[in-house]
Amino acid sequence: MAWHAVRFGSRSTHHPFMANPPTFERAEYQQVKTDLHRKILDRLNLEKLGRANDAAARDEVLSIIRSTIALEAVPLSFAERERMSRDILDEIFGFGPLETLLRDNTITDILVNSHDHIYVERAGKLERTGLTFRDNAHLMQIIDRIVSRIGRRVDESSPMVDARLPDGSRVNAIIPPLALDGPCLSIRRFGREALTARQMLENKTLTEPMLELLSTMVQGKLNLLISGGTGAGKTTLLNVLSGYVPNDDRIVTIEDAAELQLKQEHVVRLETRPPNIEGKGAVRQRQLVINSLRMRPDRIIVGEVRGEEAFDMLQAMNTGHEGSMTTVHANSPRDAMARLENMVSMANLSLPERAVRQQLSSAIHAVVQVARLADGTRKVISISEVTGMEGNNLSMQDIFVFERRGLTTEGRVRGIFRATGVRPQFAERLLAGGFRIPNYVLESAVEV
């Protein structure tokens, strides 16, 4: 091919995350990279590479890429050649343009609206990147690579899929005909190392007295429901709290897409399965919850309840599997309990409303509400106890609340984590098990 004398990325203003890099430069760069990629694939011995370990294969391919670029006399500076070499290496071994974003630990979400519109979220704020895929076919190729690695598929007959990356990050893809402007990809990032309790304290997600109360509740085998909106940090908090489960407890985790990163030795991880190409073979959360009861678990942790499996989860909590935990999408503790009630009704068991609420009141001991605030920070905004029934209604009381006090000059949310002073009814249950809630925990107030 005839190489055009274009200096890709040579301008001082250009940056990989620049919002709008020059269109001619982006198109020219993509064309050069595509042609080089094709030439390099012709030179590779893919069968031999398949037998090599990953590090050795990458080194060998990188050497071939560099020599090919040198032979083609592409008019690029050394830094630009290295950038192109890495980009082509990512195309062969990784996820193409996404690799640059996946290496950035400050990014919490990657949102591909179309092949040339990629956004990321940092510190709770969305920003557009200057990265692009060549076209929709290139984006589809990367989506196929992601989902096929865990035995899933996406095509016109099954145009939606949930998957995960090797680091545990959650992936959702939706393609035409459901997505009108081309394939869409959403990635919820999870670091290689799960966020720790200490980091949550440093981030002011909660306070030490709140963490002490929650850890005591987990060790004392209370059943917890973690509630919040999308991206509020429910799974992150569930990961942290699961760290307080004793190492000798047998834990069974059940998830749609595996995200939990438990450190205990005695953990059995289960994951749902979508239907095959004939529409058969699906295994749903309810089936896994029922099966888990035959696996002699001490605790069951369901990543998120979304449907009729809520009934079986409540049954497990009420029949000896104490200390179980799960999450649910809801805007408040009362909304969370109402959603669980609706989910139980989805099991078509024709249970009276009062009977369902009695099940809820005896199964769930506390609801932990998390939220992402206007400044992008995530906080535990309440810890509420389920105290029982008053007539036909569930009764709840707050143990901790986060009271907002406006914004700082930098736009950060100000507020105070305050104990309500109410001594929870489950304190006696914890005491009977050898766990005591110190008085200072129930009297604390911390301004942030």
Tab-separated table of C-alpha atoms in Angstrom:
chain	number	residue	atom	x	y	z
A	1	MET	CA	0.000	0.000	0.000
A	2	ALA	CA	1.061	3.622	-0.360
A	3	TRP	CA	1.769	5.107	3.030
A	4	HIS	CA	0.664	8.699	3.478
A	5	ALA	CA	3.075	11.025	5.216
A	6	VAL	CA	0.821	11.765	8.154
A	7	ARG	CA	2.138	12.295	11.676
A	8	PHE	CA	-0.325	10.276	13.758
A	9	GLY	CA	-0.726	11.749	17.198
A	10	SER	CA	2.289	14.009	16.748
A	11	ARG	CA	0.494	17.147	17.882
A	12	SER	CA	1.149	18.237	21.421
A	13	THR	CA	-2.592	18.569	22.045
A	14	HIS	CA	-3.355	14.943	21.111
A	15	HIS	CA	-4.102	12.522	23.935
A	16	PRO	CA	-5.545	8.975	23.885
A	17	PHE	CA	-8.561	10.252	25.817
A	18	MET	CA	-8.942	13.494	23.870
A	19	ALA	CA	-12.664	14.133	23.299
A	20	ASN	CA	-12.498	14.922	19.576
A	21	PRO	CA	-9.223	14.020	17.826
A	22	PRO	CA	-9.044	15.221	14.194
A	23	THR	CA	-11.229	12.998	12.014
A	24	PHE	CA	-8.714	12.711	9.152
A	25	GLU	CA	-5.990	11.681	11.580
A	26	ARG	CA	-8.140	9.053	13.265
A	27	ALA	CA	-9.285	7.558	9.940
A	28	GLU	CA	-5.739	7.535	8.540
A	29	TYR	CA	-4.354	5.904	11.667
A	30	GLN	CA	-7.062	3.234	11.654
A	31	GLN	CA	-6.396	2.442	7.983
A	32	VAL	CA	-2.644	2.076	8.516
A	33	LYS	CA	-3.204	-0.076	11.594
A	34	THR	CA	-5.729	-2.304	9.790
A	35	ASP	CA	-3.375	-2.942	6.857
A	36	LEU	CA	-0.463	-3.684	9.177
A	37	HIS	CA	-2.637	-5.972	11.271
A	38	ARG	CA	-3.539	-7.993	8.167
A	39	LYS	CA	0.106	-8.301	7.083
A	40	ILE	CA	1.179	-9.387	10.577
A	41	LEU	CA	-1.524	-12.071	10.776
A	42	ASP	CA	-0.187	-13.488	7.506
A	43	ARG	CA	3.264	-13.825	9.090
A	44	LEU	CA	2.104	-15.417	12.355
A	45	ASN	CA	2.192	-19.131	13.054
A	46	LEU	CA	-1.039	-19.200	15.061
A	47	GLU	CA	-0.826	-22.926	15.804
A	48	LYS	CA	2.657	-22.516	17.292
A	49	LEU	CA	1.562	-19.469	19.288
A	50	GLY	CA	-1.386	-21.432	20.703
A	51	ARG	CA	1.070	-23.850	22.313
A	52	ALA	CA	3.238	-21.090	23.835
A	53	ASN	CA	2.550	-19.507	27.190
A	54	ASP	CA	0.860	-16.106	27.072
A	55	ALA	CA	3.907	-14.006	28.018
A	56	ALA	CA	6.188	-15.748	25.486
A	57	ALA	CA	3.541	-15.483	22.744
A	58	ARG	CA	3.055	-11.767	23.365
A	59	ASP	CA	6.809	-11.111	23.266
A	60	GLU	CA	7.170	-13.054	20.011
A	61	VAL	CA	4.255	-11.267	18.353
A	62	LEU	CA	5.463	-7.847	19.549
A	63	SER	CA	8.824	-8.549	17.927
A	64	ILE	CA	7.095	-9.483	14.647
A	65	ILE	CA	4.936	-6.331	14.795
A	66	ARG	CA	7.944	-4.078	15.297
A	67	SER	CA	9.925	-5.687	12.476
A	68	THR	CA	6.909	-5.451	10.131
A	69	ILE	CA	6.459	-1.735	10.868
A	70	ALA	CA	10.200	-1.202	10.246
A	71	LEU	CA	10.102	-3.133	6.948
A	72	GLU	CA	7.085	-1.150	5.720
A	73	ALA	CA	8.924	2.127	6.444
A	74	VAL	CA	5.856	3.697	8.021
A	75	PRO	CA	6.577	7.442	8.517
A	76	LEU	CA	6.109	7.534	12.287
A	77	SER	CA	8.244	8.622	15.208
A	78	PHE	CA	9.549	6.003	17.643
A	79	ALA	CA	6.814	6.814	20.198
A	80	GLU	CA	4.133	6.574	17.507
A	81	ARG	CA	5.498	3.234	16.283
A	82	GLU	CA	5.391	1.893	19.847
A	83	ARG	CA	1.810	3.095	20.227
A	84	MET	CA	0.813	1.360	16.992
A	85	SER	CA	2.684	-1.815	18.016
A	86	ARG	CA	0.796	-1.922	21.309
A	87	ASP	CA	-2.515	-1.240	19.571
A	88	ILE	CA	-1.992	-4.143	17.154
A	89	LEU	CA	-0.873	-6.400	20.020
A	90	ASP	CA	-4.102	-5.525	21.835
A	91	GLU	CA	-6.063	-6.425	18.693
A	92	ILE	CA	-4.453	-9.869	18.550
A	93	PHE	CA	-4.435	-10.838	22.227
A	94	GLY	CA	-6.841	-8.508	23.975
A	95	PHE	CA	-9.928	-6.390	23.461
A	96	GLY	CA	-8.649	-3.828	20.981
A	97	PRO	CA	-9.235	-0.166	21.914
A	98	LEU	CA	-10.733	-1.256	25.247
A	99	GLU	CA	-7.346	-2.474	26.517
A	100	THR	CA	-6.118	1.087	27.108
A	101	LEU	CA	-9.199	1.786	29.237
A	102	LEU	CA	-9.026	-1.532	31.088
A	103	ARG	CA	-5.470	-0.722	32.184
A	104	ASP	CA	-6.658	2.546	33.769
A	105	ASN	CA	-7.637	1.764	37.366
A	106	THR	CA	-9.361	5.141	37.818
A	107	ILE	CA	-12.133	4.118	35.391
A	108	THR	CA	-15.216	2.503	36.958
A	109	ASP	CA	-17.434	2.171	33.862
A	110	ILE	CA	-16.731	1.854	30.132
A	111	LEU	CA	-19.730	2.679	27.929
A	112	VAL	CA	-19.565	2.031	24.185
A	113	ASN	CA	-22.613	3.714	22.642
A	114	SER	CA	-21.444	2.987	19.088
A	115	HIS	CA	-18.183	2.110	17.380
A	116	ASP	CA	-17.030	5.758	17.431
A	117	HIS	CA	-18.597	6.959	20.700
A	118	ILE	CA	-16.864	5.572	23.803
A	119	TYR	CA	-17.446	7.079	27.249
A	120	VAL	CA	-15.900	6.314	30.642
A	121	GLU	CA	-16.837	7.134	34.197
A	122	ARG	CA	-14.228	8.450	36.605
A	123	ALA	CA	-15.029	9.522	40.163
A	124	GLY	CA	-18.731	9.313	39.368
A	125	LYS	CA	-18.521	11.603	36.309
A	126	LEU	CA	-18.925	10.629	32.637
A	127	GLU	CA	-16.459	11.818	30.002
A	128	ARG	CA	-16.005	11.004	26.331
A	129	THR	CA	-12.758	9.431	25.132
A	130	GLY	CA	-11.057	9.861	21.793
A	131	LEU	CA	-10.795	6.114	21.253
A	132	THR	CA	-12.809	4.402	18.518
A	133	PHE	CA	-13.360	1.039	16.860
A	134	ARG	CA	-12.870	0.866	13.093
A	135	ASP	CA	-16.523	0.144	12.454
A	136	ASN	CA	-19.451	-1.896	13.807
A	137	ALA	CA	-17.895	-5.137	12.542
A	138	HIS	CA	-14.753	-4.424	14.579
A	139	LEU	CA	-16.864	-3.775	17.697
A	140	MET	CA	-18.843	-6.992	17.104
A	141	GLN	CA	-15.569	-8.917	16.794
A	142	ILE	CA	-14.470	-7.697	20.249
A	143	ILE	CA	-17.899	-8.442	21.780
A	144	ASP	CA	-17.740	-11.994	20.360
A	145	ARG	CA	-14.262	-12.421	21.818
A	146	ILE	CA	-15.456	-11.346	25.276
A	147	VAL	CA	-18.556	-13.545	25.445
A	148	SER	CA	-17.077	-16.648	23.764
A	149	ARG	CA	-14.388	-16.898	26.435
A	150	ILE	CA	-17.007	-17.878	28.995
A	151	GLY	CA	-19.061	-20.045	26.655
A	152	ARG	CA	-21.778	-17.510	25.825
A	153	ARG	CA	-22.943	-16.121	22.508
A	154	VAL	CA	-24.587	-13.071	20.992
A	155	ASP	CA	-26.276	-12.968	17.597
A	156	GLU	CA	-29.563	-11.936	15.983
A	157	SER	CA	-31.441	-14.783	17.648
A	158	SER	CA	-29.971	-13.874	21.059
A	159	PRO	CA	-29.134	-10.149	20.821
A	160	MET	CA	-28.531	-9.503	24.545
A	161	VAL	CA	-25.846	-11.087	26.705
A	162	ASP	CA	-24.267	-10.734	30.142
A	163	ALA	CA	-20.650	-11.792	30.534
A	164	ARG	CA	-17.545	-11.001	32.525
A	165	LEU	CA	-13.907	-10.200	31.862
A	166	PRO	CA	-10.985	-12.173	33.326
A	167	ASP	CA	-10.603	-9.550	36.094
A	168	GLY	CA	-14.240	-10.033	37.152
A	169	SER	CA	-15.603	-6.883	35.488
A	170	ARG	CA	-19.240	-7.241	34.451
A	171	VAL	CA	-20.135	-6.907	30.755
A	172	ASN	CA	-23.477	-6.324	29.041
A	173	ALA	CA	-23.810	-6.255	25.265
A	174	ILE	CA	-26.853	-5.576	23.106
A	175	ILE	CA	-26.769	-5.660	19.315
A	176	PRO	CA	-29.092	-5.009	16.358
A	177	PRO	CA	-31.969	-5.402	15.758
A	178	LEU	CA	-32.556	-4.315	19.379
A	179	ALA	CA	-29.829	-1.643	19.297
A	180	LEU	CA	-30.773	0.680	16.449
A	181	ASP	CA	-27.421	2.463	15.998
A	182	GLY	CA	-25.163	-0.576	16.088
A	183	PRO	CA	-23.757	-2.780	18.885
A	184	CYS	CA	-23.625	-1.309	22.415
A	185	LEU	CA	-21.286	-2.474	25.162
A	186	SER	CA	-21.296	-1.608	28.881
A	187	ILE	CA	-18.533	-2.685	31.255
A	188	ARG	CA	-18.774	-2.273	35.035
A	189	ARG	CA	-15.187	-2.393	36.246
A	190	PHE	CA	-14.028	-4.511	39.172
A	191	GLY	CA	-10.407	-4.225	40.154
A	192	ARG	CA	-8.136	-7.236	40.415
A	193	GLU	CA	-8.108	-6.573	44.142
A	194	ALA	CA	-11.480	-5.990	45.789
A	195	LEU	CA	-11.947	-2.739	47.686
A	196	THR	CA	-11.079	-3.223	51.359
A	197	ALA	CA	-12.879	-2.023	54.479
A	198	ARG	CA	-9.991	0.378	55.168
A	199	GLN	CA	-10.351	1.932	51.713
A	200	MET	CA	-14.096	2.363	52.246
A	201	LEU	CA	-13.342	4.215	55.471
A	202	GLU	CA	-10.784	6.407	53.690
A	203	ASN	CA	-13.334	7.125	50.944
A	204	LYS	CA	-15.838	8.099	53.676
A	205	THR	CA	-18.344	5.561	52.393
A	206	LEU	CA	-19.126	4.799	56.035
A	207	THR	CA	-17.609	5.337	59.489
A	208	GLU	CA	-15.716	3.046	61.860
A	209	PRO	CA	-18.709	2.699	64.255
A	210	MET	CA	-20.949	1.729	61.302
A	211	LEU	CA	-18.379	-0.790	60.065
A	212	GLU	CA	-18.040	-2.244	63.560
A	213	LEU	CA	-21.818	-2.672	63.769
A	214	LEU	CA	-22.026	-4.308	60.323
A	215	SER	CA	-19.077	-6.645	60.954
A	216	THR	CA	-20.604	-7.701	64.281
A	217	MET	CA	-23.910	-8.404	62.509
A	218	VAL	CA	-22.146	-10.586	59.910
A	219	GLN	CA	-20.153	-12.503	62.526
A	220	GLY	CA	-23.294	-12.884	64.624
A	221	LYS	CA	-25.108	-14.532	61.675
A	222	LEU	CA	-27.767	-11.919	60.994
A	223	ASN	CA	-29.384	-11.968	57.555
A	224	LEU	CA	-28.594	-8.777	55.624
A	225	LEU	CA	-30.182	-7.156	52.583
A	226	ILE	CA	-28.046	-4.550	50.785
A	227	SER	CA	-30.185	-2.119	48.817
A	228	GLY	CA	-29.339	0.671	46.381
A	229	GLY	CA	-29.531	1.977	42.843
A	230	THR	CA	-27.404	1.029	39.841
A	231	GLY	CA	-23.737	1.787	40.471
A	232	ALA	CA	-24.325	2.627	44.131
A	233	GLY	CA	-21.756	0.084	45.340
A	234	LYS	CA	-23.965	-2.787	46.510
A	235	THR	CA	-21.665	-5.564	45.292
A	236	THR	CA	-18.586	-3.755	46.605
A	237	LEU	CA	-20.124	-3.515	50.076
A	238	LEU	CA	-21.248	-7.149	49.888
A	239	ASN	CA	-17.650	-8.126	49.091
A	240	VAL	CA	-16.345	-6.182	52.079
A	241	LEU	CA	-18.927	-7.561	54.511
A	242	SER	CA	-18.375	-11.131	53.309
A	243	GLY	CA	-14.803	-10.744	54.511
A	244	TYR	CA	-16.096	-10.947	58.103
A	245	VAL	CA	-17.586	-14.409	57.592
A	246	PRO	CA	-15.499	-16.914	59.635
A	247	ASN	CA	-13.081	-18.937	57.514
A	248	ASP	CA	-14.552	-22.279	58.612
A	249	ASP	CA	-18.090	-21.470	57.403
A	250	ARG	CA	-19.135	-23.186	54.163
A	251	ILE	CA	-20.338	-20.458	51.776
A	252	VAL	CA	-22.278	-20.957	48.551
A	253	THR	CA	-22.445	-17.930	46.236
A	254	ILE	CA	-25.057	-17.629	43.460
A	255	GLU	CA	-24.768	-14.984	40.743
A	256	ASP	CA	-25.922	-14.183	37.218
A	257	ALA	CA	-22.393	-13.025	36.345
A	258	ALA	CA	-19.666	-13.885	38.853
A	259	GLU	CA	-18.463	-10.693	40.566
A	260	LEU	CA	-17.897	-11.597	44.203
A	261	GLN	CA	-14.296	-12.026	45.302
A	262	LEU	CA	-14.486	-13.940	48.568
A	263	LYS	CA	-11.211	-14.736	50.305
A	264	GLN	CA	-12.403	-17.625	52.480
A	265	GLU	CA	-11.197	-21.161	51.744
A	266	HIS	CA	-14.567	-22.938	51.928
A	267	VAL	CA	-16.441	-21.247	49.067
A	268	VAL	CA	-18.527	-22.846	46.299
A	269	ARG	CA	-19.300	-20.461	43.430
A	270	LEU	CA	-22.368	-21.009	41.231
A	271	GLU	CA	-23.391	-19.047	38.144
A	272	THR	CA	-26.563	-19.072	36.058
A	273	ARG	CA	-26.550	-20.229	32.442
A	274	PRO	CA	-28.456	-18.667	29.526
A	275	PRO	CA	-30.383	-20.800	27.026
A	276	ASN	CA	-28.517	-22.403	24.142
A	277	ILE	CA	-29.128	-21.721	20.454
A	278	GLU	CA	-32.302	-23.874	20.552
A	279	GLY	CA	-33.581	-21.851	23.513
A	280	LYS	CA	-33.028	-24.718	25.942
A	281	GLY	CA	-30.686	-25.504	28.813
A	282	ALA	CA	-31.113	-22.265	30.782
A	283	VAL	CA	-30.357	-22.517	34.498
A	284	ARG	CA	-31.860	-19.682	36.524
A	285	GLN	CA	-31.059	-18.330	39.972
A	286	ARG	CA	-34.066	-19.998	41.556
A	287	GLN	CA	-32.848	-23.440	40.481
A	288	LEU	CA	-29.393	-22.706	41.880
A	289	VAL	CA	-30.806	-21.463	45.203
A	290	ILE	CA	-32.898	-24.644	45.530
A	291	ASN	CA	-29.891	-26.793	44.614
A	292	SER	CA	-27.630	-24.958	47.056
A	293	LEU	CA	-29.831	-26.110	49.942
A	294	ARG	CA	-28.670	-29.666	49.178
A	295	MET	CA	-25.008	-28.651	49.377
A	296	ARG	CA	-24.887	-28.212	53.163
A	297	PRO	CA	-24.133	-24.481	53.150
A	298	ASP	CA	-23.638	-22.535	56.370
A	299	ARG	CA	-24.355	-19.312	54.481
A	300	ILE	CA	-25.829	-18.516	51.089
A	301	ILE	CA	-24.839	-15.310	49.308
A	302	VAL	CA	-26.941	-14.330	46.287
A	303	GLY	CA	-25.316	-11.587	44.203
A	304	GLU	CA	-28.677	-9.964	43.462
A	305	VAL	CA	-32.283	-11.119	43.708
A	306	ARG	CA	-34.388	-10.128	40.699
A	307	GLY	CA	-37.325	-12.542	40.613
A	308	GLU	CA	-38.986	-15.604	42.047
A	309	GLU	CA	-35.718	-16.834	43.625
A	310	ALA	CA	-36.469	-14.310	46.414
A	311	PHE	CA	-38.973	-16.802	47.877
A	312	ASP	CA	-36.422	-19.613	48.072
A	313	MET	CA	-33.835	-17.215	49.501
A	314	LEU	CA	-36.259	-16.252	52.292
A	315	GLN	CA	-37.017	-19.923	52.923
A	316	ALA	CA	-33.299	-20.626	53.284
A	317	MET	CA	-32.856	-17.735	55.721
A	318	ASN	CA	-35.782	-19.055	57.774
A	319	THR	CA	-34.601	-22.669	57.857
A	320	GLY	CA	-31.167	-22.584	59.425
A	321	HIS	CA	-28.977	-20.815	56.852
A	322	GLU	CA	-28.433	-17.772	59.055
A	323	GLY	CA	-25.922	-15.105	58.148
A	324	SER	CA	-26.981	-15.112	54.504
A	325	MET	CA	-26.748	-11.945	52.414
A	326	THR	CA	-28.039	-10.587	49.123
A	327	THR	CA	-28.555	-7.308	47.245
A	328	VAL	CA	-31.568	-5.706	45.587
A	329	HIS	CA	-32.216	-2.608	43.463
A	330	ALA	CA	-34.276	-0.133	45.505
A	331	ASN	CA	-34.213	3.528	46.527
A	332	SER	CA	-34.955	3.057	50.249
A	333	PRO	CA	-35.132	0.261	52.848
A	334	ARG	CA	-38.942	0.200	52.676
A	335	ASP	CA	-38.832	0.078	48.874
A	336	ALA	CA	-36.404	-2.836	49.155
A	337	MET	CA	-38.803	-4.820	51.329
A	338	ALA	CA	-41.712	-3.962	49.016
A	339	ARG	CA	-39.686	-5.165	46.001
A	340	LEU	CA	-38.879	-8.429	47.768
A	341	GLU	CA	-42.583	-8.870	48.477
A	342	ASN	CA	-43.350	-8.365	44.776
A	343	MET	CA	-40.638	-10.844	43.792
A	344	VAL	CA	-42.073	-13.504	46.089
A	345	SER	CA	-45.447	-13.055	44.364
A	346	MET	CA	-43.697	-13.819	41.039
A	347	ALA	CA	-43.253	-17.421	42.256
A	348	ASN	CA	-47.056	-17.891	41.787
A	349	LEU	CA	-47.567	-19.555	45.164
A	350	SER	CA	-50.781	-17.638	45.948
A	351	LEU	CA	-49.569	-16.777	49.446
A	352	PRO	CA	-51.623	-14.225	51.430
A	353	GLU	CA	-50.026	-10.783	51.657
A	354	ARG	CA	-49.694	-11.023	55.421
A	355	ALA	CA	-47.960	-14.422	55.197
A	356	VAL	CA	-45.370	-13.019	52.768
A	357	ARG	CA	-44.685	-10.058	55.044
A	358	GLN	CA	-44.300	-12.347	58.044
A	359	GLN	CA	-41.746	-14.338	56.077
A	360	LEU	CA	-39.892	-11.122	55.264
A	361	SER	CA	-39.935	-9.862	58.863
A	362	SER	CA	-38.559	-13.122	60.247
A	363	ALA	CA	-35.976	-13.700	57.476
A	364	ILE	CA	-34.388	-10.243	57.059
A	365	HIS	CA	-32.808	-8.707	60.163
A	366	ALA	CA	-31.504	-5.474	58.621
A	367	VAL	CA	-31.422	-3.478	55.381
A	368	VAL	CA	-28.255	-1.557	54.482
A	369	GLN	CA	-29.010	1.267	52.032
A	370	VAL	CA	-26.207	2.571	49.793
A	371	ALA	CA	-26.378	5.448	47.322
A	372	ARG	CA	-24.273	7.300	44.789
A	373	LEU	CA	-24.582	10.994	45.595
A	374	ALA	CA	-24.584	14.021	43.301
A	375	ASP	CA	-20.785	14.440	43.542
A	376	GLY	CA	-20.200	10.834	42.445
A	377	THR	CA	-19.263	9.543	45.911
A	378	ARG	CA	-20.885	6.402	47.317
A	379	LYS	CA	-22.119	6.264	50.889
A	380	VAL	CA	-24.026	3.994	53.242
A	381	ILE	CA	-26.956	6.323	53.892
A	382	SER	CA	-28.825	4.132	56.375
A	383	ILE	CA	-28.737	0.905	58.370
A	384	SER	CA	-32.274	-0.106	59.261
A	385	GLU	CA	-33.568	-2.943	61.435
A	386	VAL	CA	-36.644	-4.962	60.470
A	387	THR	CA	-38.433	-5.174	63.835
A	388	GLY	CA	-41.464	-7.299	62.910
A	389	MET	CA	-45.112	-6.696	62.098
A	390	GLU	CA	-47.530	-4.008	63.223
A	391	GLY	CA	-50.926	-5.234	62.115
A	392	ASN	CA	-50.521	-6.082	58.427
A	393	ASN	CA	-47.495	-3.841	57.895
A	394	LEU	CA	-43.769	-4.395	58.257
A	395	SER	CA	-42.151	-2.364	61.014
A	396	MET	CA	-38.639	-0.892	60.601
A	397	GLN	CA	-36.388	1.452	62.555
A	398	ASP	CA	-33.179	3.284	61.584
A	399	ILE	CA	-30.002	2.500	63.515
A	400	PHE	CA	-27.727	4.794	61.455
A	401	VAL	CA	-28.530	7.539	58.964
A	402	PHE	CA	-26.527	9.917	56.772
A	403	GLU	CA	-27.891	13.460	57.038
A	404	ARG	CA	-26.915	15.677	54.112
A	405	ARG	CA	-25.865	19.242	54.914
A	406	GLY	CA	-25.409	20.793	51.447
A	407	LEU	CA	-22.303	21.098	49.254
A	408	THR	CA	-18.785	22.392	49.786
A	409	THR	CA	-17.290	25.077	47.518
A	410	GLU	CA	-15.691	22.226	45.522
A	411	GLY	CA	-19.111	20.655	44.945
A	412	ARG	CA	-18.627	17.792	47.410
A	413	VAL	CA	-21.594	16.585	49.453
A	414	ARG	CA	-21.363	17.528	53.146
A	415	GLY	CA	-23.151	15.617	55.836
A	416	ILE	CA	-23.036	13.673	59.067
A	417	PHE	CA	-23.172	9.938	59.740
A	418	ARG	CA	-25.302	9.760	62.878
A	419	ALA	CA	-26.478	6.941	65.082
A	420	THR	CA	-30.149	7.425	65.941
A	421	GLY	CA	-29.567	6.275	69.526
A	422	VAL	CA	-31.996	3.377	69.112
A	423	ARG	CA	-30.737	0.094	70.528
A	424	PRO	CA	-31.656	-2.599	67.965
A	425	GLN	CA	-33.723	-5.572	68.999
A	426	PHE	CA	-31.148	-7.896	67.428
A	427	ALA	CA	-28.591	-6.719	70.030
A	428	GLU	CA	-29.923	-9.383	72.430
A	429	ARG	CA	-29.604	-12.049	69.763
A	430	LEU	CA	-26.002	-11.011	69.103
A	431	LEU	CA	-25.219	-10.995	72.827
A	432	ALA	CA	-26.556	-14.534	73.165
A	433	GLY	CA	-24.087	-15.550	70.464
A	434	GLY	CA	-21.183	-13.856	72.245
A	435	PHE	CA	-21.170	-10.603	70.249
A	436	ARG	CA	-21.704	-7.282	71.980
A	437	ILE	CA	-22.433	-3.901	70.376
A	438	PRO	CA	-20.430	-1.259	72.283
A	439	ASN	CA	-22.416	1.717	73.543
A	440	TYR	CA	-20.208	4.238	71.700
A	441	VAL	CA	-21.245	2.677	68.351
A	442	LEU	CA	-24.903	3.521	69.004
A	443	GLU	CA	-24.070	7.063	70.124
A	444	SER	CA	-21.618	8.117	67.396
A	445	ALA	CA	-21.864	11.083	65.041
A	446	VAL	CA	-19.173	11.761	62.422
A	447	GLU	CA	-19.179	14.764	60.088
A	448	VAL	CA	-17.743	14.391	56.580
